[in-house]
Short mmCIF file of C-alpha atoms and ligand atoms in Angstrom, two decimals:
data_model
loop_
_atom_site.label_atom_id
_atom_site.label_comp_id
_atom_site.label_asym_id
_atom_site.label_seq_id
_atom_site.Cartn_x
_atom_site.Cartn_y
_atom_site.Cartn_z
CA MET A 4 101.61 48.54 38.36
CA GLN A 5 101.57 50.13 34.97
CA LEU A 6 98.53 50.06 32.70
CA SER A 7 98.96 49.21 29.05
CA LYS A 8 99.49 52.07 26.61
CA ARG A 9 96.48 50.76 24.75
CA ILE A 10 94.05 51.20 27.65
CA THR A 11 95.66 54.41 28.87
CA ALA A 12 94.66 56.02 25.56
CA VAL A 13 90.97 55.07 25.99
CA HIS A 14 88.52 57.76 27.15
CA ALA A 15 85.53 56.63 29.19
CA SER A 16 82.26 56.86 27.24
CA ALA A 17 80.83 60.37 27.63
CA THR A 18 77.27 59.16 27.05
CA ILE A 19 77.58 56.62 29.84
CA ALA A 20 79.36 59.09 32.14
CA ILE A 21 76.69 61.82 31.79
CA THR A 22 73.91 59.33 32.35
CA ALA A 23 75.60 57.94 35.45
CA ARG A 24 76.13 61.46 36.83
CA ALA A 25 72.44 62.35 36.22
CA LYS A 26 71.30 59.14 37.93
CA GLN A 27 73.59 59.82 40.88
CA MET A 28 72.21 63.34 41.28
CA GLN A 29 68.66 61.95 41.10
CA ALA A 30 69.53 59.43 43.82
CA GLU A 31 70.71 62.36 45.96
CA GLY A 32 67.24 63.88 45.60
CA ILE A 33 68.14 66.47 42.95
CA ASP A 34 65.49 66.83 40.25
CA VAL A 35 67.68 66.40 37.18
CA VAL A 36 66.05 66.30 33.76
CA SER A 37 68.12 63.83 31.80
CA PHE A 38 68.46 64.18 28.05
CA GLY A 39 71.64 62.15 28.38
CA ALA A 40 71.11 58.50 27.78
CA GLY A 41 70.39 57.05 24.38
CA GLU A 42 67.91 54.82 26.10
CA PRO A 43 64.13 54.46 25.63
CA ASP A 44 62.22 55.26 28.81
CA PHE A 45 59.65 52.52 27.96
CA ASP A 46 59.70 49.20 29.74
CA THR A 47 60.51 46.07 27.70
CA PRO A 48 57.21 44.67 26.29
CA GLN A 49 55.65 42.09 28.61
CA PHE A 50 55.69 39.21 26.10
CA ILE A 51 59.47 39.50 25.87
CA LYS A 52 59.91 39.60 29.64
CA SER A 53 57.57 36.60 30.03
CA ALA A 54 59.60 34.56 27.53
CA ALA A 55 62.78 35.20 29.53
CA ILE A 56 61.07 34.44 32.85
CA ASN A 57 59.69 31.17 31.43
CA ALA A 58 63.12 30.24 30.14
CA LEU A 59 64.57 30.78 33.63
CA ASP A 60 61.76 28.77 35.25
CA GLU A 61 62.37 25.94 32.78
CA GLY A 62 66.05 25.76 33.66
CA ASP A 63 67.52 27.56 30.67
CA THR A 64 70.45 28.61 32.83
CA LYS A 65 73.43 26.95 31.17
CA TYR A 66 76.06 28.07 28.68
CA VAL A 67 74.46 28.52 25.29
CA PRO A 68 76.25 26.25 22.84
CA ARG A 69 76.80 27.12 19.20
CA ALA A 70 75.56 30.67 19.57
CA GLY A 71 71.93 29.78 20.28
CA ARG A 72 70.70 28.08 17.11
CA GLU A 73 67.04 29.04 17.56
CA LEU A 74 67.73 32.74 17.95
CA VAL A 75 70.20 32.70 15.06
CA HIS A 76 67.53 31.07 12.90
CA ALA A 77 64.99 33.74 13.92
CA ILE A 78 67.50 36.51 13.10
CA VAL A 79 68.17 35.00 9.65
CA GLU A 80 64.42 35.00 9.01
CA LYS A 81 64.02 38.55 10.33
CA LEU A 82 66.82 39.84 8.08
CA ALA A 83 65.23 38.15 5.05
CA ARG A 84 61.68 39.29 5.88
CA GLU A 85 62.31 42.87 6.99
CA ASN A 86 65.65 43.84 5.46
CA ALA A 87 65.79 41.94 2.12
CA LEU A 88 69.07 40.38 3.27
CA ALA A 89 69.71 36.69 2.50
CA TYR A 90 72.12 35.39 5.13
CA ARG A 91 72.79 31.78 6.15
CA GLU A 92 72.97 30.78 9.81
CA GLU A 93 76.78 30.59 9.78
CA GLN A 94 76.76 34.24 8.73
CA VAL A 95 75.19 35.45 11.98
CA VAL A 96 76.70 35.92 15.45
CA VAL A 97 74.73 36.92 18.56
CA THR A 98 76.62 39.34 20.79
CA PHE A 99 76.35 41.28 24.06
CA GLY A 100 74.67 44.27 22.43
CA GLY A 101 75.44 46.11 19.23
CA LYS A 102 78.42 47.71 20.96
CA HIS A 103 80.04 44.30 21.47
CA ALA A 104 79.34 43.28 17.86
CA LEU A 105 81.15 46.43 16.73
CA TYR A 106 84.04 45.82 19.10
CA ALA A 107 84.48 42.22 17.95
CA ALA A 108 84.27 43.34 14.32
CA CYS A 109 87.02 45.95 14.85
CA GLN A 110 89.22 43.33 16.49
CA ALA A 111 88.61 40.89 13.66
CA LEU A 112 89.09 43.35 10.79
CA ILE A 113 91.60 46.02 11.79
CA ASP A 114 95.37 45.66 11.84
CA PRO A 115 97.66 48.32 13.32
CA GLY A 116 97.81 51.26 10.95
CA ASP A 117 94.69 50.35 8.97
CA LYS A 118 92.66 53.40 8.03
CA VAL A 119 88.96 53.53 8.84
CA LEU A 120 86.65 56.14 7.29
CA LEU A 121 84.30 57.53 9.88
CA PRO A 122 81.62 60.10 9.07
CA ALA A 123 81.73 62.86 11.70
CA PRO A 124 79.91 63.60 13.96
CA TYR A 125 80.14 59.97 15.06
CA TRP A 126 78.94 57.91 18.01
CA VAL A 127 81.53 58.13 20.81
CA SER A 128 82.47 54.45 20.84
CA TYR A 129 83.55 54.09 17.19
CA PRO A 130 86.87 55.96 17.39
CA GLU A 131 87.77 54.30 20.67
CA GLN A 132 87.08 50.83 19.26
CA ILE A 133 89.05 51.60 16.11
CA ASN A 134 91.98 52.88 18.19
CA LEU A 135 91.85 49.86 20.50
CA ALA A 136 92.39 47.66 17.46
CA GLY A 137 95.34 49.83 16.40
CA GLY A 138 93.48 51.43 13.51
CA GLU A 139 93.60 55.02 12.40
CA VAL A 140 90.41 57.09 12.24
CA VAL A 141 89.96 59.09 9.04
CA PRO A 142 87.05 61.42 9.81
CA LEU A 143 84.75 62.41 6.95
CA ALA A 144 83.49 65.85 7.99
CA THR A 145 79.84 66.77 7.50
CA GLU A 146 78.03 70.04 8.04
CA PRO A 147 74.56 70.82 9.40
CA GLU A 148 73.86 72.74 6.15
CA ASN A 149 74.22 69.44 4.25
CA GLY A 150 72.07 67.62 6.79
CA PHE A 151 75.17 66.05 8.41
CA LYS A 152 75.53 63.65 5.43
CA ILE A 153 78.70 62.48 3.71
CA THR A 154 78.88 62.40 -0.06
CA PRO A 155 80.20 59.58 -2.27
CA ARG A 156 82.91 62.02 -3.35
CA GLN A 157 84.33 62.06 0.19
CA ILE A 158 84.60 58.28 0.10
CA LEU A 159 86.29 58.33 -3.28
CA ASP A 160 88.74 61.02 -2.12
CA GLY A 161 89.44 59.60 1.34
CA GLY A 162 89.10 55.94 0.49
CA ALA A 163 92.17 55.28 -1.64
CA GLU A 164 94.25 54.09 1.30
CA ALA A 165 91.43 53.11 3.65
CA LYS A 166 90.21 49.61 4.36
CA ILE A 167 86.91 50.14 6.14
CA LEU A 168 83.97 52.55 6.25
CA ILE A 169 81.64 52.68 9.25
CA LEU A 170 78.16 53.93 8.46
CA ASN A 171 75.36 54.54 10.94
CA SER A 172 71.89 55.39 9.62
CA PRO A 173 69.68 56.46 11.33
CA SER A 174 72.52 58.19 13.08
CA ASN A 175 73.63 58.79 16.62
CA PRO A 176 74.22 61.66 17.48
CA THR A 177 72.77 63.65 14.54
CA GLY A 178 69.37 61.93 14.18
CA ILE A 179 69.71 61.99 10.38
CA THR A 180 68.82 59.11 8.06
CA TYR A 181 70.25 58.49 4.58
CA THR A 182 67.70 57.79 1.84
CA PRO A 183 67.94 54.44 0.04
CA GLU A 184 69.20 56.35 -3.05
CA GLU A 185 71.95 58.05 -1.05
CA LEU A 186 72.94 54.70 0.44
CA ALA A 187 73.11 53.11 -3.02
CA ASP A 188 75.50 55.87 -4.12
CA ILE A 189 77.61 55.36 -1.00
CA ALA A 190 77.67 51.63 -1.72
CA ALA A 191 78.86 52.27 -5.27
CA ALA A 192 81.68 54.48 -3.98
CA ALA A 193 82.66 51.86 -1.38
CA ILE A 194 82.83 49.21 -4.10
CA GLN A 195 84.93 51.48 -6.30
CA ARG A 196 87.40 52.00 -3.45
CA ASP A 197 87.27 48.32 -2.42
CA LEU A 198 86.16 49.20 1.12
CA PHE A 199 84.63 46.86 3.64
CA VAL A 200 81.62 48.53 5.29
CA ILE A 201 80.31 48.13 8.81
CA SER A 202 76.66 49.21 8.65
CA ASP A 203 75.29 49.96 12.11
CA GLU A 204 71.51 49.68 11.71
CA ILE A 205 70.56 49.67 15.38
CA TYR A 206 68.01 52.50 14.93
CA GLU A 207 66.33 50.96 11.86
CA LYS A 208 62.82 50.96 13.36
CA LEU A 209 62.97 54.47 14.78
CA ILE A 210 62.29 56.57 11.69
CA TYR A 211 59.94 59.53 11.33
CA GLY A 212 57.80 61.33 8.80
CA GLU A 213 58.33 60.17 5.21
CA THR A 214 61.70 58.61 6.03
CA LYS A 215 62.40 55.19 4.49
CA PHE A 216 64.91 52.78 5.95
CA ALA A 217 66.97 50.42 3.80
CA SER A 218 69.73 48.01 4.79
CA LEU A 219 72.92 48.97 3.02
CA ALA A 220 73.80 45.45 1.85
CA SER A 221 70.37 45.01 0.27
CA LEU A 222 70.94 47.83 -2.22
CA ASP A 223 73.64 46.28 -4.39
CA GLU A 224 74.32 42.55 -4.64
CA ARG A 225 78.07 43.23 -4.60
CA MET A 226 77.69 44.64 -1.07
CA MET A 227 76.84 41.34 0.61
CA GLU A 228 80.45 40.16 0.54
CA ARG A 229 81.80 43.49 1.78
CA THR A 230 79.29 44.49 4.48
CA LEU A 231 78.86 43.60 8.11
CA THR A 232 75.31 44.44 9.17
CA VAL A 233 75.16 45.27 12.88
CA ASN A 234 71.95 45.47 14.83
CA GLY A 235 70.55 44.84 18.30
CA LEU A 236 67.45 44.75 20.43
CA ALA A 237 68.22 47.63 22.80
CA LYS A 238 66.60 50.51 20.93
CA THR A 239 63.84 48.74 18.98
CA PHE A 240 62.43 46.76 21.88
CA ALA A 241 63.49 48.94 24.83
CA MET A 242 65.96 46.26 25.92
CA THR A 243 69.07 48.29 26.72
CA GLY A 244 69.81 46.38 29.91
CA TRP A 245 69.50 42.96 28.28
CA ARG A 246 72.74 43.42 26.32
CA LEU A 247 71.76 41.64 23.13
CA GLY A 248 72.81 42.40 19.60
CA TYR A 249 74.09 40.65 16.54
CA ALA A 250 76.12 40.95 13.37
CA ALA A 251 75.60 39.35 9.98
CA GLY A 252 78.18 39.20 7.21
CA PRO A 253 80.73 37.05 5.41
CA ALA A 254 81.08 33.65 7.14
CA GLU A 255 84.85 34.05 7.48
CA LEU A 256 84.47 37.28 9.45
CA ILE A 257 81.63 35.91 11.57
CA GLY A 258 83.77 32.83 12.31
CA ALA A 259 86.62 35.09 13.44
CA MET A 260 84.32 37.08 15.72
CA LYS A 261 83.05 33.82 17.24
CA ARG A 262 86.63 32.65 17.83
CA LEU A 263 87.32 35.90 19.67
CA MET A 264 84.13 35.55 21.71
CA SER A 265 85.02 31.96 22.62
CA HIS A 266 87.82 33.43 24.74
CA GLU A 267 86.33 36.79 25.58
CA THR A 268 82.71 36.37 26.64
CA THR A 269 81.28 33.00 25.46
CA ASN A 270 77.75 33.36 24.06
CA PRO A 271 75.25 35.88 25.45
CA VAL A 272 73.01 35.19 28.42
CA SER A 273 70.75 32.15 27.91
CA PHE A 274 67.43 33.52 29.19
CA ALA A 275 68.03 36.91 27.58
CA GLN A 276 68.30 35.07 24.26
CA ALA A 277 64.89 33.51 24.98
CA GLY A 278 63.45 37.01 25.31
CA ALA A 279 65.10 38.05 22.05
CA LEU A 280 63.63 35.00 20.33
CA ALA A 281 60.16 36.15 21.38
CA ALA A 282 60.90 39.67 20.12
CA TYR A 283 61.65 38.30 16.64
CA THR A 284 58.92 35.65 16.46
CA ASP A 285 55.91 36.87 18.44
CA PRO A 286 53.15 38.24 16.18
CA SER A 287 52.46 41.15 18.56
CA ALA A 288 56.01 42.51 18.28
CA GLY A 289 55.35 44.81 15.32
CA GLU A 290 52.51 46.56 17.10
CA ALA A 291 54.53 47.08 20.28
CA VAL A 292 57.44 48.60 18.36
CA GLU A 293 55.15 50.84 16.31
CA ALA A 294 53.49 52.21 19.46
CA MET A 295 56.91 53.24 20.81
CA ARG A 296 57.95 54.70 17.44
CA VAL A 297 54.79 56.84 17.21
CA GLU A 298 55.37 58.21 20.69
CA LEU A 299 59.04 58.97 19.96
CA GLU A 300 58.05 60.73 16.73
CA LYS A 301 55.75 63.09 18.66
CA ARG A 302 58.42 63.83 21.23
CA GLY A 303 61.11 64.38 18.61
CA ARG A 304 58.98 66.84 16.66
CA HIS A 305 58.16 68.73 19.85
CA MET A 306 61.77 68.91 21.02
CA PHE A 307 62.95 70.00 17.57
CA GLU A 308 60.32 72.76 17.39
CA ARG A 309 61.08 74.05 20.83
CA LEU A 310 64.85 74.02 20.32
CA SER A 311 64.52 75.76 16.96
CA ALA A 312 62.54 78.56 18.64
CA ILE A 313 65.40 79.38 21.05
CA GLU A 314 67.62 82.22 19.90
CA GLY A 315 71.13 81.10 19.01
CA VAL A 316 70.14 77.43 18.72
CA GLN A 317 70.12 75.77 15.29
CA CYS A 318 68.92 72.23 14.86
CA VAL A 319 68.77 69.79 11.95
CA LYS A 320 65.38 68.05 12.03
CA PRO A 321 65.76 64.47 13.24
CA THR A 322 64.41 61.83 10.85
CA GLY A 323 65.49 58.84 12.92
CA ALA A 324 66.98 57.55 16.19
CA PHE A 325 66.02 59.70 19.19
CA TYR A 326 68.42 62.60 19.25
CA CYS A 327 68.47 66.31 18.53
CA PHE A 328 71.98 67.63 17.91
CA PRO A 329 71.68 71.42 17.87
CA ASP A 330 74.46 73.90 17.24
CA VAL A 331 74.59 76.09 20.35
CA SER A 332 77.94 77.72 19.63
CA ALA A 333 76.29 81.18 19.39
CA HIS A 334 76.14 80.94 23.19
CA TYR A 335 79.85 80.21 23.60
CA ASN A 336 82.10 82.90 25.01
CA ARG A 337 79.30 84.03 27.32
CA THR A 338 78.64 83.59 31.01
CA LEU A 339 75.67 81.30 31.60
CA GLY A 340 74.35 81.19 35.16
CA GLY A 341 77.75 82.39 36.36
CA VAL A 342 79.67 79.74 34.40
CA GLU A 343 82.10 80.83 31.71
CA VAL A 344 80.99 78.87 28.65
CA THR A 345 83.60 78.43 25.93
CA ASP A 346 82.80 75.07 24.37
CA SER A 347 80.39 72.13 24.44
CA MET A 348 81.94 70.70 27.61
CA SER A 349 81.48 73.90 29.61
CA PHE A 350 78.00 74.35 28.07
CA ALA A 351 76.96 70.89 29.29
CA ALA A 352 78.53 71.58 32.69
CA ALA A 353 76.56 74.84 33.02
CA ALA A 354 73.33 73.09 32.05
CA LEU A 355 73.86 70.35 34.62
CA GLU A 356 75.13 72.42 37.51
CA LYS A 357 73.01 75.56 37.06
CA VAL A 358 69.64 74.28 35.80
CA GLN A 359 69.95 70.52 36.39
CA VAL A 360 69.62 69.47 32.77
CA ALA A 361 71.84 66.57 31.67
CA LEU A 362 72.89 66.63 28.03
CA VAL A 363 75.93 65.29 26.21
CA PRO A 364 78.57 67.72 24.89
CA GLY A 365 79.30 67.46 21.17
CA ALA A 366 83.10 67.27 21.56
CA PRO A 367 83.32 63.50 22.12
CA PHE A 368 81.13 63.06 19.02
CA GLY A 369 83.65 65.10 17.04
CA GLU A 370 81.56 68.33 16.80
CA ASP A 371 82.22 70.90 19.49
CA ARG A 372 79.62 73.38 18.21
CA CYS A 373 76.79 71.03 19.15
CA ILE A 374 75.23 69.30 22.12
CA ARG A 375 73.15 66.12 22.06
CA LEU A 376 69.71 65.79 23.66
CA SER A 377 67.89 62.47 23.71
CA PHE A 378 64.12 62.71 23.33
CA ALA A 379 63.53 59.20 24.65
CA THR A 380 61.92 60.71 27.72
CA SER A 381 58.37 61.88 28.46
CA MET A 382 56.80 65.04 26.98
CA GLU A 383 56.49 66.45 30.45
CA ARG A 384 60.22 65.98 31.13
CA ILE A 385 61.07 67.39 27.70
CA ASP A 386 59.09 70.55 28.46
CA LYS A 387 60.52 70.87 31.93
CA GLY A 388 64.10 70.45 30.69
CA LEU A 389 63.66 72.87 27.79
CA ASP A 390 62.02 75.48 30.05
CA ARG A 391 65.12 75.31 32.21
CA LEU A 392 67.46 75.49 29.23
CA GLU A 393 65.61 78.57 27.95
CA THR A 394 66.03 80.22 31.33
CA LEU A 395 69.76 79.46 31.26
CA LEU A 396 70.17 80.92 27.78
CA GLU A 397 68.10 84.08 28.30
N1 LIG B 409 75.40 51.82 17.79
C1 LIG B 409 74.92 53.03 18.04
C2 LIG B 409 74.95 54.04 16.98
C3 LIG B 409 74.40 53.33 19.30
O1 LIG B 409 73.93 54.55 19.54
C4 LIG B 409 74.41 52.35 20.28
C5 LIG B 409 73.90 52.82 21.59
N2 LIG B 409 73.87 52.24 22.61
C6 LIG B 409 74.91 51.08 19.96
C7 LIG B 409 75.40 50.86 18.71
C8 LIG B 409 74.99 49.95 20.92
O2 LIG B 409 73.85 49.60 21.53
P1 LIG B 409 73.77 48.30 22.43
O3 LIG B 409 75.16 47.86 22.73
O4 LIG B 409 73.02 48.72 23.63
O5 LIG B 409 73.04 47.27 21.61
N1 LIG B 410 74.40 54.48 22.70
C1 LIG B 410 73.66 55.18 23.70
C2 LIG B 410 74.07 56.62 23.70
O1 LIG B 410 74.74 57.07 22.79
C3 LIG B 410 73.79 54.52 25.05
C4 LIG B 410 75.05 54.75 25.76
C5 LIG B 410 76.19 54.13 25.04
O2 LIG B 410 76.23 52.90 24.97
O3 LIG B 410 77.00 54.88 24.51
O4 LIG B 410 73.67 57.34 24.58
#
């Protein structure tokens, strides 16, 4: 047997791998503190679970035809109400998580050799999905000093031959959020370079301090025809295991993604869609999400303050999502707990093996100076993990 060249070039997701390793160690009785997974530690709100359980009890166990009309309708209303985006039902597709929406979009948009602008650091799955479609990643480098943000100039300079820009705000792994004004300038540059933009807005509700969220396509009416808005329920409603997301954009693109899905997956799980419908229609949803956001804000501030107090650790303050992405490279070329640390991979290995702290190395995000810590875990675990990290770095 010989695997395809295409799949041979794919790296397994580092975020998933670290999380799996931490869970395995926990199952073996080792007290690992996991800052690995980009996954809220909260349970899914009860009203969402009840809606799915009721759907199961009522026999909602068949293939969902025509992409679940009721949920699509609720998503159209949500996008109009909360995001100032006017989509029609044929402009929305429900997918198996935001990750699947992005994958289907890459398959539907990218031809071999097409160039895709990707702000770096980036979430680990974007380059792999671009490569799987035969596209070429054109990284747009950012620096912590500039808050890990790209400028319109970079789009104008890099965009002449590119077809697509992928934007993710609030961002994984950096935790930064573009202001509506910055997004409007990025939109103007994308229009000037005739780029299609995939706007991954999965962390839209998890924003902190004075931060304001805006949907990219709402900021310039010319963006509607050149933007795919991607979102999902995993982060907002603590529904990572439900695998539900969606994309909204030009009907032709959405139709193409549905054609792909008709052979690839069919429509997402029937009773999970019933839960998602409750998430977008139940009047108590806003309150439940806000309670989780407030808690995450406290944890994020605490983790940021503690990390910033460690010598040789420099962190950009997170304004969204649930990640700190500190530069720890001052500790490279040292021995930590007996492990020779030369880069983010060996740093993460030392943290896991020597003090049982799981964190994700920056290298697969395109920034080897940094490591990623998720603060979607309890205050007590955050303190325990950071105490251990401090001991390692002393
Ligand atoms: N986009 C970003 C930036 C993410 O961090 C994630 C994390 N899981 C996703 C998309 C996909 O989420 P899901 O497939 O669980 O909806
Ligand atoms: N997106 C989350 C993360 O970055 C979950 C894991 C994944 O899907 O990559 O940790």
